[in-house]
Each structure stands twice: as structure tokens, then as C-alpha cells.
PDB file of C-alpha atoms and ligand atoms in Angstrom:
ATOM      1  CA  MET A   7     156.409  59.366  96.292  1.00  0.00           C
ATOM      2  CA  LYS A   8     153.777  59.238  99.040  1.00  0.00           C
ATOM      3  CA  THR A   9     153.001  62.700 100.256  1.00  0.00           C
ATOM      4  CA  GLU A  10     153.318  61.807 103.856  1.00  0.00           C
ATOM      5  CA  VAL A  11     157.008  60.634 103.189  1.00  0.00           C
ATOM      6  CA  VAL A  12     157.674  64.024 101.453  1.00  0.00           C
ATOM      7  CA  LYS A  13     156.165  66.102 104.186  1.00  0.00           C
ATOM      8  CA  LYS A  14     157.857  64.018 106.942  1.00  0.00           C
ATOM      9  CA  TYR A  15     161.527  64.242 105.536  1.00  0.00           C
ATOM     10  CA  LEU A  16     161.750  67.235 103.257  1.00  0.00           C
ATOM     11  CA  ARG A  17     162.290  70.825 104.410  1.00  0.00           C
ATOM     12  CA  LEU A  18     159.578  72.078 102.134  1.00  0.00           C
ATOM     13  CA  GLU A  19     160.359  75.657 102.887  1.00  0.00           C
ATOM     14  CA  LYS A  20     163.674  75.090 100.939  1.00  0.00           C
ATOM     15  CA  MET A  21     161.902  74.020  97.685  1.00  0.00           C
ATOM     16  CA  PRO A  22     162.553  74.250  94.858  1.00  0.00           C
ATOM     17  CA  THR A  23     165.961  72.719  94.783  1.00  0.00           C
ATOM     18  CA  VAL A  24     168.872  74.330  92.908  1.00  0.00           C
ATOM     19  CA  TRP A  25     169.232  71.290  90.732  1.00  0.00           C
ATOM     20  CA  CYS A  26     168.807  71.872  86.938  1.00  0.00           C
ATOM     21  CA  PRO A  27     165.817  70.364  85.072  1.00  0.00           C
ATOM     22  CA  GLY A  28     166.556  66.698  84.352  1.00  0.00           C
ATOM     23  CA  CYS A  29     169.270  66.305  86.921  1.00  0.00           C
ATOM     24  CA  GLY A  30     169.297  62.814  88.520  1.00  0.00           C
ATOM     25  CA  ASN A  31     169.917  64.223  92.030  1.00  0.00           C
ATOM     26  CA  GLY A  32     166.254  64.461  92.786  1.00  0.00           C
ATOM     27  CA  ILE A  33     165.762  60.795  91.973  1.00  0.00           C
ATOM     28  CA  ILE A  34     168.551  59.758  94.355  1.00  0.00           C
ATOM     29  CA  LEU A  35     167.043  61.918  97.030  1.00  0.00           C
ATOM     30  CA  GLY A  36     163.636  60.173  96.509  1.00  0.00           C
ATOM     31  CA  SER A  37     165.223  56.765  97.017  1.00  0.00           C
ATOM     32  CA  LEU A  38     167.066  58.122 100.176  1.00  0.00           C
ATOM     33  CA  LEU A  39     163.850  59.265 101.726  1.00  0.00           C
ATOM     34  CA  ARG A  40     162.156  56.030 100.953  1.00  0.00           C
ATOM     35  CA  ALA A  41     164.931  54.064 102.662  1.00  0.00           C
ATOM     36  CA  PHE A  42     164.669  56.305 105.670  1.00  0.00           C
ATOM     37  CA  GLU A  43     160.910  55.567 105.953  1.00  0.00           C
ATOM     38  CA  LEU A  44     161.368  51.825 105.405  1.00  0.00           C
ATOM     39  CA  ARG A  45     164.258  51.641 107.921  1.00  0.00           C
ATOM     40  CA  GLY A  46     161.887  53.258 110.387  1.00  0.00           C
ATOM     41  CA  ARG A  47     164.391  55.014 112.606  1.00  0.00           C
ATOM     42  CA  SER A  48     163.437  58.297 114.241  1.00  0.00           C
ATOM     43  CA  LYS A  49     164.604  61.397 112.296  1.00  0.00           C
ATOM     44  CA  ASP A  50     166.542  62.225 115.480  1.00  0.00           C
ATOM     45  CA  ASP A  51     168.725  59.110 114.960  1.00  0.00           C
ATOM     46  CA  ILE A  52     169.804  59.976 111.333  1.00  0.00           C
ATOM     47  CA  VAL A  53     172.709  62.250 110.353  1.00  0.00           C
ATOM     48  CA  LEU A  54     173.077  63.158 106.595  1.00  0.00           C
ATOM     49  CA  ILE A  55     176.513  64.620 105.663  1.00  0.00           C
ATOM     50  CA  SER A  56     177.657  66.019 102.409  1.00  0.00           C
ATOM     51  CA  GLY A  57     180.815  67.791 100.883  1.00  0.00           C
ATOM     52  CA  ILE A  58     180.734  70.358  98.137  1.00  0.00           C
ATOM     53  CA  GLY A  59     179.071  70.303  94.728  1.00  0.00           C
ATOM     54  CA  CYS A  60     175.638  69.682  93.445  1.00  0.00           C
ATOM     55  CA  SER A  61     175.178  66.508  95.522  1.00  0.00           C
ATOM     56  CA  GLY A  62     176.362  68.644  98.547  1.00  0.00           C
ATOM     57  CA  ARG A  63     173.039  70.517  98.541  1.00  0.00           C
ATOM     58  CA  THR A  64     171.083  67.385  99.415  1.00  0.00           C
ATOM     59  CA  PRO A  65     171.359  67.702 103.261  1.00  0.00           C
ATOM     60  CA  GLY A  66     169.969  71.173 103.016  1.00  0.00           C
ATOM     61  CA  TYR A  67     166.634  69.714 101.842  1.00  0.00           C
ATOM     62  CA  VAL A  68     166.244  66.856 104.278  1.00  0.00           C
ATOM     63  CA  ASP A  69     164.765  67.298 107.882  1.00  0.00           C
ATOM     64  CA  VAL A  70     167.181  64.953 109.813  1.00  0.00           C
ATOM     65  CA  HIS A  71     170.410  66.012 111.393  1.00  0.00           C
ATOM     66  CA  THR A  72     172.531  67.570 108.631  1.00  0.00           C
ATOM     67  CA  LEU A  73     176.030  68.695 107.843  1.00  0.00           C
ATOM     68  CA  HIS A  74     177.225  70.490 104.726  1.00  0.00           C
ATOM     69  CA  THR A  75     180.992  70.264 105.045  1.00  0.00           C
ATOM     70  CA  THR A  76     184.065  71.123 102.990  1.00  0.00           C
ATOM     71  CA  HIS A  77     185.079  69.693  99.683  1.00  0.00           C
ATOM     72  CA  GLY A  78     186.006  66.040  99.935  1.00  0.00           C
ATOM     73  CA  ARG A  79     185.818  65.935 103.799  1.00  0.00           C
ATOM     74  CA  ALA A  80     182.377  64.559 104.245  1.00  0.00           C
ATOM     75  CA  ILE A  81     183.650  61.174 105.302  1.00  0.00           C
ATOM     76  CA  ALA A  82     186.123  62.751 107.773  1.00  0.00           C
ATOM     77  CA  PHE A  83     183.295  64.606 109.429  1.00  0.00           C
ATOM     78  CA  ALA A  84     181.111  61.467 109.298  1.00  0.00           C
ATOM     79  CA  THR A  85     184.009  59.556 111.027  1.00  0.00           C
ATOM     80  CA  GLY A  86     183.944  61.991 113.917  1.00  0.00           C
ATOM     81  CA  VAL A  87     180.192  61.995 114.255  1.00  0.00           C
ATOM     82  CA  LYS A  88     179.997  58.165 114.221  1.00  0.00           C
ATOM     83  CA  MET A  89     182.825  57.628 116.725  1.00  0.00           C
ATOM     84  CA  MET A  90     181.293  60.104 119.159  1.00  0.00           C
ATOM     85  CA  MET A  91     177.582  58.896 118.549  1.00  0.00           C
ATOM     86  CA  PRO A  92     177.895  55.305 117.541  1.00  0.00           C
ATOM     87  CA  LYS A  93     174.123  54.670 117.691  1.00  0.00           C
ATOM     88  CA  MET A  94     173.397  57.221 114.960  1.00  0.00           C
ATOM     89  CA  SER A  95     172.677  56.139 111.428  1.00  0.00           C
ATOM     90  CA  VAL A  96     175.280  58.103 109.437  1.00  0.00           C
ATOM     91  CA  ILE A  97     174.861  58.649 105.727  1.00  0.00           C
ATOM     92  CA  VAL A  98     177.301  60.472 103.455  1.00  0.00           C
ATOM     93  CA  VAL A  99     176.302  61.855 100.014  1.00  0.00           C
ATOM     94  CA  MET A 100     179.082  62.842  97.610  1.00  0.00           C
ATOM     95  CA  GLY A 101     179.807  63.542  94.040  1.00  0.00           C
ATOM     96  CA  ASP A 102     182.273  61.454  92.019  1.00  0.00           C
ATOM     97  CA  GLY A 103     185.009  64.082  92.346  1.00  0.00           C
ATOM     98  CA  ASP A 104     184.259  64.908  95.900  1.00  0.00           C
ATOM     99  CA  CYS A 105     184.512  61.211  96.827  1.00  0.00           C
ATOM    100  CA  THR A 106     187.388  59.881  94.741  1.00  0.00           C
ATOM    101  CA  ALA A 107     189.537  62.971  94.026  1.00  0.00           C
ATOM    102  CA  ILE A 108     189.545  65.493  96.816  1.00  0.00           C
ATOM    103  CA  GLY A 109     188.220  62.929  99.257  1.00  0.00           C
ATOM    104  CA  GLY A 110     189.919  59.898  97.840  1.00  0.00           C
ATOM    105  CA  ASN A 111     192.015  59.196 100.813  1.00  0.00           C
ATOM    106  CA  HIS A 112     189.213  59.493 103.340  1.00  0.00           C
ATOM    107  CA  PHE A 113     187.103  57.093 101.131  1.00  0.00           C
ATOM    108  CA  ILE A 114     189.704  54.225 101.022  1.00  0.00           C
ATOM    109  CA  HIS A 115     190.541  54.447 104.618  1.00  0.00           C
ATOM    110  CA  ALA A 116     186.840  54.446 105.692  1.00  0.00           C
ATOM    111  CA  ALA A 117     186.526  51.244 103.581  1.00  0.00           C
ATOM    112  CA  ARG A 118     189.704  49.788 105.052  1.00  0.00           C
ATOM    113  CA  ARG A 119     188.404  50.389 108.535  1.00  0.00           C
ATOM    114  CA  ASN A 120     184.929  49.304 107.658  1.00  0.00           C
ATOM    115  CA  LEU A 121     183.616  52.311 109.382  1.00  0.00           C
ATOM    116  CA  ASP A 122     179.872  51.836 110.014  1.00  0.00           C
ATOM    117  CA  ILE A 123     178.506  54.582 107.585  1.00  0.00           C
ATOM    118  CA  THR A 124     176.759  54.588 104.261  1.00  0.00           C
ATOM    119  CA  ALA A 125     178.402  56.447 101.354  1.00  0.00           C
ATOM    120  CA  ILE A 126     176.267  57.197  98.424  1.00  0.00           C
ATOM    121  CA  VAL A 127     178.198  58.567  95.385  1.00  0.00           C
ATOM    122  CA  TYR A 128     176.211  60.660  92.868  1.00  0.00           C
ATOM    123  CA  ASN A 129     178.280  59.582  89.921  1.00  0.00           C
ATOM    124  CA  ASN A 130     177.768  61.766  86.839  1.00  0.00           C
ATOM    125  CA  GLY A 131     181.280  61.551  85.623  1.00  0.00           C
ATOM    126  CA  ILE A 132     181.983  65.213  85.878  1.00  0.00           C
ATOM    127  CA  TYR A 133     182.343  68.213  88.106  1.00  0.00           C
ATOM    128  CA  GLY A 134     178.939  69.825  87.449  1.00  0.00           C
ATOM    129  CA  MET A 135     178.718  72.732  89.861  1.00  0.00           C
ATOM    130  CA  THR A 136     182.260  73.969  89.308  1.00  0.00           C
ATOM    131  CA  GLY A 137     182.148  74.194  85.594  1.00  0.00           C
ATOM    132  CA  GLY A 138     182.585  70.736  84.018  1.00  0.00           C
ATOM    133  CA  GLN A 139     186.081  69.676  84.864  1.00  0.00           C
ATOM    134  CA  VAL A 140     187.226  66.099  84.374  1.00  0.00           C
ATOM    135  CA  SER A 141     186.702  63.951  87.458  1.00  0.00           C
ATOM    136  CA  PRO A 142     188.283  60.543  88.299  1.00  0.00           C
ATOM    137  CA  THR A 143     185.209  58.889  86.940  1.00  0.00           C
ATOM    138  CA  THR A 144     184.876  60.731  83.607  1.00  0.00           C
ATOM    139  CA  PRO A 145     184.599  57.944  80.958  1.00  0.00           C
ATOM    140  CA  TYR A 146     187.393  57.386  78.590  1.00  0.00           C
ATOM    141  CA  GLU A 147     187.243  59.697  75.557  1.00  0.00           C
ATOM    142  CA  ALA A 148     184.350  61.770  77.029  1.00  0.00           C
ATOM    143  CA  TYR A 149     184.613  65.493  76.799  1.00  0.00           C
ATOM    144  CA  ALA A 150     184.825  68.112  79.578  1.00  0.00           C
ATOM    145  CA  THR A 151     186.060  71.634  79.820  1.00  0.00           C
ATOM    146  CA  THR A 152     189.478  70.345  80.834  1.00  0.00           C
ATOM    147  CA  ALA A 153     189.294  67.574  78.189  1.00  0.00           C
ATOM    148  CA  PRO A 154     188.422  69.447  74.982  1.00  0.00           C
ATOM    149  CA  TYR A 155     189.895  66.587  73.008  1.00  0.00           C
ATOM    150  CA  GLY A 156     188.407  63.731  75.124  1.00  0.00           C
ATOM    151  CA  GLN A 157     189.514  62.252  78.454  1.00  0.00           C
ATOM    152  CA  MET A 158     192.657  60.303  77.866  1.00  0.00           C
ATOM    153  CA  GLU A 159     193.168  58.757  81.380  1.00  0.00           C
ATOM    154  CA  ALA A 160     191.542  55.614  82.551  1.00  0.00           C
ATOM    155  CA  PRO A 161     188.667  56.274  84.944  1.00  0.00           C
ATOM    156  CA  PHE A 162     188.352  54.927  88.447  1.00  0.00           C
ATOM    157  CA  ASP A 163     185.750  52.273  88.963  1.00  0.00           C
ATOM    158  CA  ILE A 164     184.255  53.082  92.359  1.00  0.00           C
ATOM    159  CA  VAL A 165     182.981  49.543  92.810  1.00  0.00           C
ATOM    160  CA  GLU A 166     186.465  48.062  92.266  1.00  0.00           C
ATOM    161  CA  LEU A 167     188.091  50.663  94.586  1.00  0.00           C
ATOM    162  CA  ALA A 168     185.547  50.025  97.447  1.00  0.00           C
ATOM    163  CA  LEU A 169     185.921  46.219  97.063  1.00  0.00           C
ATOM    164  CA  GLY A 170     189.763  46.430  97.001  1.00  0.00           C
ATOM    165  CA  ALA A 171     189.802  48.696  99.999  1.00  0.00           C
ATOM    166  CA  GLY A 172     187.710  46.445 102.088  1.00  0.00           C
ATOM    167  CA  ALA A 173     184.143  47.794 102.328  1.00  0.00           C
ATOM    168  CA  SER A 174     181.635  45.198 103.550  1.00  0.00           C
ATOM    169  CA  TYR A 175     178.716  46.271 101.251  1.00  0.00           C
ATOM    170  CA  VAL A 176     179.371  47.492  97.732  1.00  0.00           C
ATOM    171  CA  ALA A 177     176.646  48.100  95.056  1.00  0.00           C
ATOM    172  CA  ARG A 178     175.983  50.045  91.979  1.00  0.00           C
ATOM    173  CA  SER A 179     172.714  51.019  90.277  1.00  0.00           C
ATOM    174  CA  SER A 180     171.513  53.955  88.233  1.00  0.00           C
ATOM    175  CA  VAL A 181     168.664  56.384  88.420  1.00  0.00           C
ATOM    176  CA  ASN A 182     167.021  54.577  85.453  1.00  0.00           C
ATOM    177  CA  ASP A 183     166.165  51.669  87.763  1.00  0.00           C
ATOM    178  CA  VAL A 184     164.510  53.277  90.827  1.00  0.00           C
ATOM    179  CA  PRO A 185     163.126  50.117  92.499  1.00  0.00           C
ATOM    180  CA  LYS A 186     166.728  48.629  92.450  1.00  0.00           C
ATOM    181  CA  LEU A 187     168.088  51.898  93.651  1.00  0.00           C
ATOM    182  CA  ASP A 188     165.676  51.941  96.573  1.00  0.00           C
ATOM    183  CA  GLU A 189     166.556  48.314  97.419  1.00  0.00           C
ATOM    184  CA  ILE A 190     170.405  48.763  97.380  1.00  0.00           C
ATOM    185  CA  ILE A 191     170.289  52.065  99.405  1.00  0.00           C
ATOM    186  CA  MET A 192     168.002  50.432 101.954  1.00  0.00           C
ATOM    187  CA  LYS A 193     170.437  47.363 102.225  1.00  0.00           C
ATOM    188  CA  GLY A 194     173.417  49.618 102.455  1.00  0.00           C
ATOM    189  CA  ILE A 195     171.823  51.656 105.348  1.00  0.00           C
ATOM    190  CA  ARG A 196     171.106  48.399 107.176  1.00  0.00           C
ATOM    191  CA  ASN A 197     174.621  47.037 106.891  1.00  0.00           C
ATOM    192  CA  ASP A 198     176.861  47.211 109.915  1.00  0.00           C
ATOM    193  CA  GLY A 199     180.133  48.405 108.295  1.00  0.00           C
ATOM    194  CA  PHE A 200     181.118  50.658 105.348  1.00  0.00           C
ATOM    195  CA  SER A 201     178.565  50.604 102.580  1.00  0.00           C
ATOM    196  CA  VAL A 202     179.356  52.100  99.186  1.00  0.00           C
ATOM    197  CA  ILE A 203     176.616  52.802  96.679  1.00  0.00           C
ATOM    198  CA  ASP A 204     177.721  54.015  93.380  1.00  0.00           C
ATOM    199  CA  VAL A 205     174.708  55.674  91.532  1.00  0.00           C
ATOM    200  CA  ILE A 206     175.077  56.383  87.834  1.00  0.00           C
ATOM    201  CA  THR A 207     173.219  59.625  87.329  1.00  0.00           C
ATOM    202  CA  PRO A 208     172.827  62.170  84.538  1.00  0.00           C
ATOM    203  CA  CYS A 209     174.215  65.795  84.551  1.00  0.00           C
ATOM    204  CA  PRO A 210     172.449  66.831  81.352  1.00  0.00           C
ATOM    205  CA  ILE A 211     173.436  70.541  81.702  1.00  0.00           C
ATOM    206  CA  VAL A 212     177.173  69.999  81.824  1.00  0.00           C
ATOM    207  CA  PHE A 213     178.031  66.396  80.903  1.00  0.00           C
ATOM    208  CA  GLY A 214     175.198  65.967  78.472  1.00  0.00           C
ATOM    209  CA  ARG A 215     175.961  69.167  76.563  1.00  0.00           C
ATOM    210  CA  TYR A 216     179.641  68.472  76.284  1.00  0.00           C
ATOM    211  CA  ASN A 217     179.045  64.931  75.074  1.00  0.00           C
ATOM    212  CA  ASN A 218     176.589  65.264  72.213  1.00  0.00           C
ATOM    213  CA  LEU A 219     173.588  64.199  74.520  1.00  0.00           C
ATOM    214  CA  THR A 220     172.346  67.785  74.669  1.00  0.00           C
ATOM    215  CA  ALA A 221     170.578  69.000  77.827  1.00  0.00           C
ATOM    216  CA  ASP A 222     167.586  66.772  77.006  1.00  0.00           C
ATOM    217  CA  PRO A 223     167.032  64.650  80.090  1.00  0.00           C
ATOM    218  CA  MET A 224     165.617  61.673  78.061  1.00  0.00           C
ATOM    219  CA  LYS A 225     168.711  61.474  75.810  1.00  0.00           C
ATOM    220  CA  ASN A 226     170.882  61.456  78.954  1.00  0.00           C
ATOM    221  CA  LEU A 227     168.821  58.705  80.565  1.00  0.00           C
ATOM    222  CA  GLU A 228     168.804  56.693  77.367  1.00  0.00           C
ATOM    223  CA  TRP A 229     172.709  56.942  77.294  1.00  0.00           C
ATOM    224  CA  ILE A 230     172.847  55.719  80.969  1.00  0.00           C
ATOM    225  CA  ARG A 231     170.388  52.876  80.023  1.00  0.00           C
ATOM    226  CA  GLU A 232     172.769  51.830  77.172  1.00  0.00           C
ATOM    227  CA  THR A 233     175.869  52.030  79.349  1.00  0.00           C
ATOM    228  CA  THR A 234     174.734  50.211  82.529  1.00  0.00           C
ATOM    229  CA  ILE A 235     174.652  46.465  82.341  1.00  0.00           C
ATOM    230  CA  PRO A 236     173.202  44.141  85.063  1.00  0.00           C
ATOM    231  CA  LYS A 237     175.740  41.832  86.603  1.00  0.00           C
ATOM    232  CA  SER A 238     174.032  38.642  85.266  1.00  0.00           C
ATOM    233  CA  LYS A 239     174.027  39.926  81.755  1.00  0.00           C
ATOM    234  CA  ALA A 240     177.623  41.261  81.987  1.00  0.00           C
ATOM    235  CA  ALA A 241     178.791  37.718  82.996  1.00  0.00           C
ATOM    236  CA  LYS A 242     177.931  36.619  79.414  1.00  0.00           C
ATOM    237  CA  MET A 243     179.647  39.468  77.680  1.00  0.00           C
ATOM    238  CA  SER A 244     183.313  39.767  76.522  1.00  0.00           C
ATOM    239  CA  GLU A 245     185.806  42.282  77.855  1.00  0.00           C
ATOM    240  CA  GLU A 246     185.491  44.162  74.620  1.00  0.00           C
ATOM    241  CA  GLU A 247     181.751  44.472  74.803  1.00  0.00           C
ATOM    242  CA  LEU A 248     181.999  45.632  78.360  1.00  0.00           C
ATOM    243  CA  ARG A 249     184.482  48.431  77.615  1.00  0.00           C
ATOM    244  CA  GLY A 250     183.035  51.869  78.634  1.00  0.00           C
ATOM    245  CA  LYS A 251     180.048  50.196  80.468  1.00  0.00           C
ATOM    246  CA  TRP A 252     179.111  50.183  84.129  1.00  0.00           C
ATOM    247  CA  ILE A 253     178.131  46.877  85.644  1.00  0.00           C
ATOM    248  CA  THR A 254     175.327  47.154  88.170  1.00  0.00           C
ATOM    249  CA  GLY A 255     174.184  45.031  91.013  1.00  0.00           C
ATOM    250  CA  ILE A 256     175.325  44.098  94.499  1.00  0.00           C
ATOM    251  CA  PHE A 257     178.960  43.122  94.488  1.00  0.00           C
ATOM    252  CA  ARG A 258     179.595  42.397  98.183  1.00  0.00           C
ATOM    253  CA  ASP A 259     177.079  42.160 101.125  1.00  0.00           C
ATOM    254  CA  ARG A 260     178.864  40.207 103.847  1.00  0.00           C
ATOM    255  CA  GLU A 261     178.970  40.408 107.586  1.00  0.00           C
ATOM    256  CA  LYS A 262     182.275  41.765 108.769  1.00  0.00           C
ATOM    257  CA  PRO A 263     182.595  43.475 112.255  1.00  0.00           C
ATOM    258  CA  GLY A 264     182.409  47.331 111.639  1.00  0.00           C
ATOM    259  CA  LEU A 265     184.890  49.519 113.362  1.00  0.00           C
ATOM    260  CA  ILE A 266     182.443  50.691 115.930  1.00  0.00           C
ATOM    261  CA  ASN A 267     181.569  47.228 116.976  1.00  0.00           C
ATOM    262  CA  LEU A 268     185.348  46.418 117.415  1.00  0.00           C
ATOM    263  CA  TYR A 269     185.683  49.472 119.654  1.00  0.00           C
ATOM    264  CA  LEU A 270     182.563  48.507 121.713  1.00  0.00           C
ATOM    265  CA  ASP A 271     183.961  45.009 122.164  1.00  0.00           C
ATOM    266  CA  LEU A 272     187.287  46.430 123.274  1.00  0.00           C
ATOM    267  CA  GLU A 273     185.513  48.778 125.694  1.00  0.00           C
ATOM    268  CA  GLU A 274     183.641  45.819 127.138  1.00  0.00           C
ATOM    269  CA  ARG A 275     186.751  43.719 127.522  1.00  0.00           C
ATOM    270  CA  LEU A 276     188.724  46.483 129.285  1.00  0.00           C
ATOM    271  CA  SER A 277     185.934  47.207 131.598  1.00  0.00           C
ATOM    272  CA  LYS A 278     186.337  43.687 133.120  1.00  0.00           C
ATOM    273  CA  PRO A 279     188.336  43.694 136.265  1.00  0.00           C
ATOM    274  CA  GLY A 280     191.702  42.289 135.826  1.00  0.00           C
ATOM    275  CA  SER A 281     191.475  42.134 132.021  1.00  0.00           C
ATOM    276  CA  GLY A 282     195.210  42.965 131.917  1.00  0.00           C
ATOM    277  CA  GLU A 283     194.761  44.453 128.495  1.00  0.00           C
ATOM    278  CA  ASP A 284     195.467  48.127 129.259  1.00  0.00           C
ATOM    279  CA  LYS A 285     199.103  48.205 128.476  1.00  0.00           C
ATOM    280  CA  GLY A 286     199.154  51.974 129.076  1.00  0.00           C
ATOM    281  CA  GLU A 287     198.103  51.494 132.712  1.00  0.00           C
ATOM    282  CA  GLU A 288     200.725  48.730 133.229  1.00  0.00           C
ATOM    283  CA  ALA A 289     203.468  51.057 132.048  1.00  0.00           C
TER     284      ALA A 289
HETATM  285 FE1  LIG B 309     172.603  68.345  88.161  1.00  0.00          FE
HETATM  286 FE2  LIG B 309     174.570  68.775  86.463  1.00  0.00          FE
HETATM  287 FE3  LIG B 309     172.931  70.721  87.002  1.00  0.00          FE
HETATM  288 FE4  LIG B 309     174.610  69.929  88.864  1.00  0.00          FE
HETATM  289  S1  LIG B 309     175.083  70.971  86.988  1.00  0.00           S
HETATM  290  S2  LIG B 309     172.468  70.285  89.268  1.00  0.00           S
HETATM  291  S3  LIG B 309     174.812  67.785  88.433  1.00  0.00           S
HETATM  292  S4  LIG B 309     172.511  68.826  86.004  1.00  0.00           S
END
């Protein structure tokens, strides 16, 4: 990454990060910083919010407005920030458990409302920081501290969840394809509405060691390379061949009025004399 981007956006006094060697979190952070730079907004106009977990440490390293909140509640905090300060570019970073277990309800309702924020999910399929418990995205038959015989439940597909709940921008990439990751994060931040970016990323220290990949970063990245399939290639594969794979690409990118725009339109309508829309006043 260019030195000037690093110096501009990182709180260098906080380095080194707490992340383990080979963790994918630093790669996602790099893509995020490049997206900020390309977007070209002032650092004063950006708010970066996280919950708890390894991903939750991200805002501590970035020199924009930052909030490190409670487990699963990052989107709830982001909702408040965006509603009060609609001109801010609000980005939420979450782990898979943070987003789809503890914060699952916030996630689906932010998508339903098409709230104008960008949600980036660091999806490593496990609770890394808290000791390797199963998360809603732990792959079928993968091992975890709470699944010593293999995960028996069907995992959530974050992309399908976001599409079904109504997000206007939905994409998935992995840390193995950094140019694509840069692109989809940039597009997500530009979207006026709820943007969901599911990033498949390695946790070599916990997931890797439990799943015969060891803590070797290269083995973990190789496994991700084998299990992520671009949309165009997936279209030619059978259901059987796609079992246990993550399909990558942009799944939805459509203009749909975000919640903030709907409120601003309402405010404008109500401000017109004789609009007759304020039922409260009539009563
Ligand atoms: Fe990364 Fe896993 Fe270490 Fe957390 S526990 S910093 S996710 S490698």
C-alpha cells in the first residue's frame, strides 16, 4: 500500500495490531483504507464502527471517527449515527458471529430498511477471539471447540440472507483476491442504501488449527482459494459440486431509495405550507 495512504489513515502509534500472524484482517483493513482514499471524502466525514471480536479492533487503528461498541450492536450504533448525521459515510465492520448471531436481528432489519450504511463482514467461520466456538457461518462438518465431532448444523449464507432481507448492494469476495475486494468495498461505500460485503478470510490460529490446516497462513489461504468460486464459474457447476463452497461476486447492485433519502423527502414534503400530511398536527 502507498506510504501516504498508510500515514494518512492509520493511527501508527497503535501499531502493531493485536492480530495473529497470517490473519486476514490486515488485508481487509488495507482494502478499506484504499477505498477511503479513492472515495476522496474528508476523514472528518467518515465514521467506522465495530462490535466485539478480532474484527472489532479495526476502528482502533484507523484515524477517522471511530466507535468500538458492544457485541452484535455495531449496526444499532451505526443506525443512530446515520439518522443523526445523514451526511456522514458510515461503515460497520463485524465478525460473522457478531453480525449474524448476536447482531442478527439488527442486520436483517438494517437490510429491510435499506439503511444507508456499509456492512463489511470478516467471515472466518468461527469465533476467533473468544476461543473458537461455532458461529452461524461455520461450514458444515468443520471443527470448533463447541463442535468436536464437526459442525452438524447448516450454516448461514450471508449473501442469501442479505438479499432476502432487502439490502440494495450485496457482494462477496475473499482476501485471496485483493483487487476484487478493493472494488467491491469501494462500490459498497458508494451505494446509497444498505451495502453488505461478505469477506471470506482466514483465522489460521483458531479455525486453521482445528481444521487440519495448521496455523500456516499459506495452507489457510489455499483452502480459501479452493472453496471460493466466482459467480461465472459457479453457474456451470452442479449443486453437488458447489456444496461447501462460497460463490463470490456482486449479487445485487441496484438503485433503491435508502432510508435516509426517504426521511429527507418526507421532511421536504412536510415543510411545504399546507402539505396536510402531518396527521399528528390535525389530531
Ligand atoms: Fe485473526 Fe483468528 Fe487471530 Fe483473531 S484469532 S486475530 S481472527 S487469526
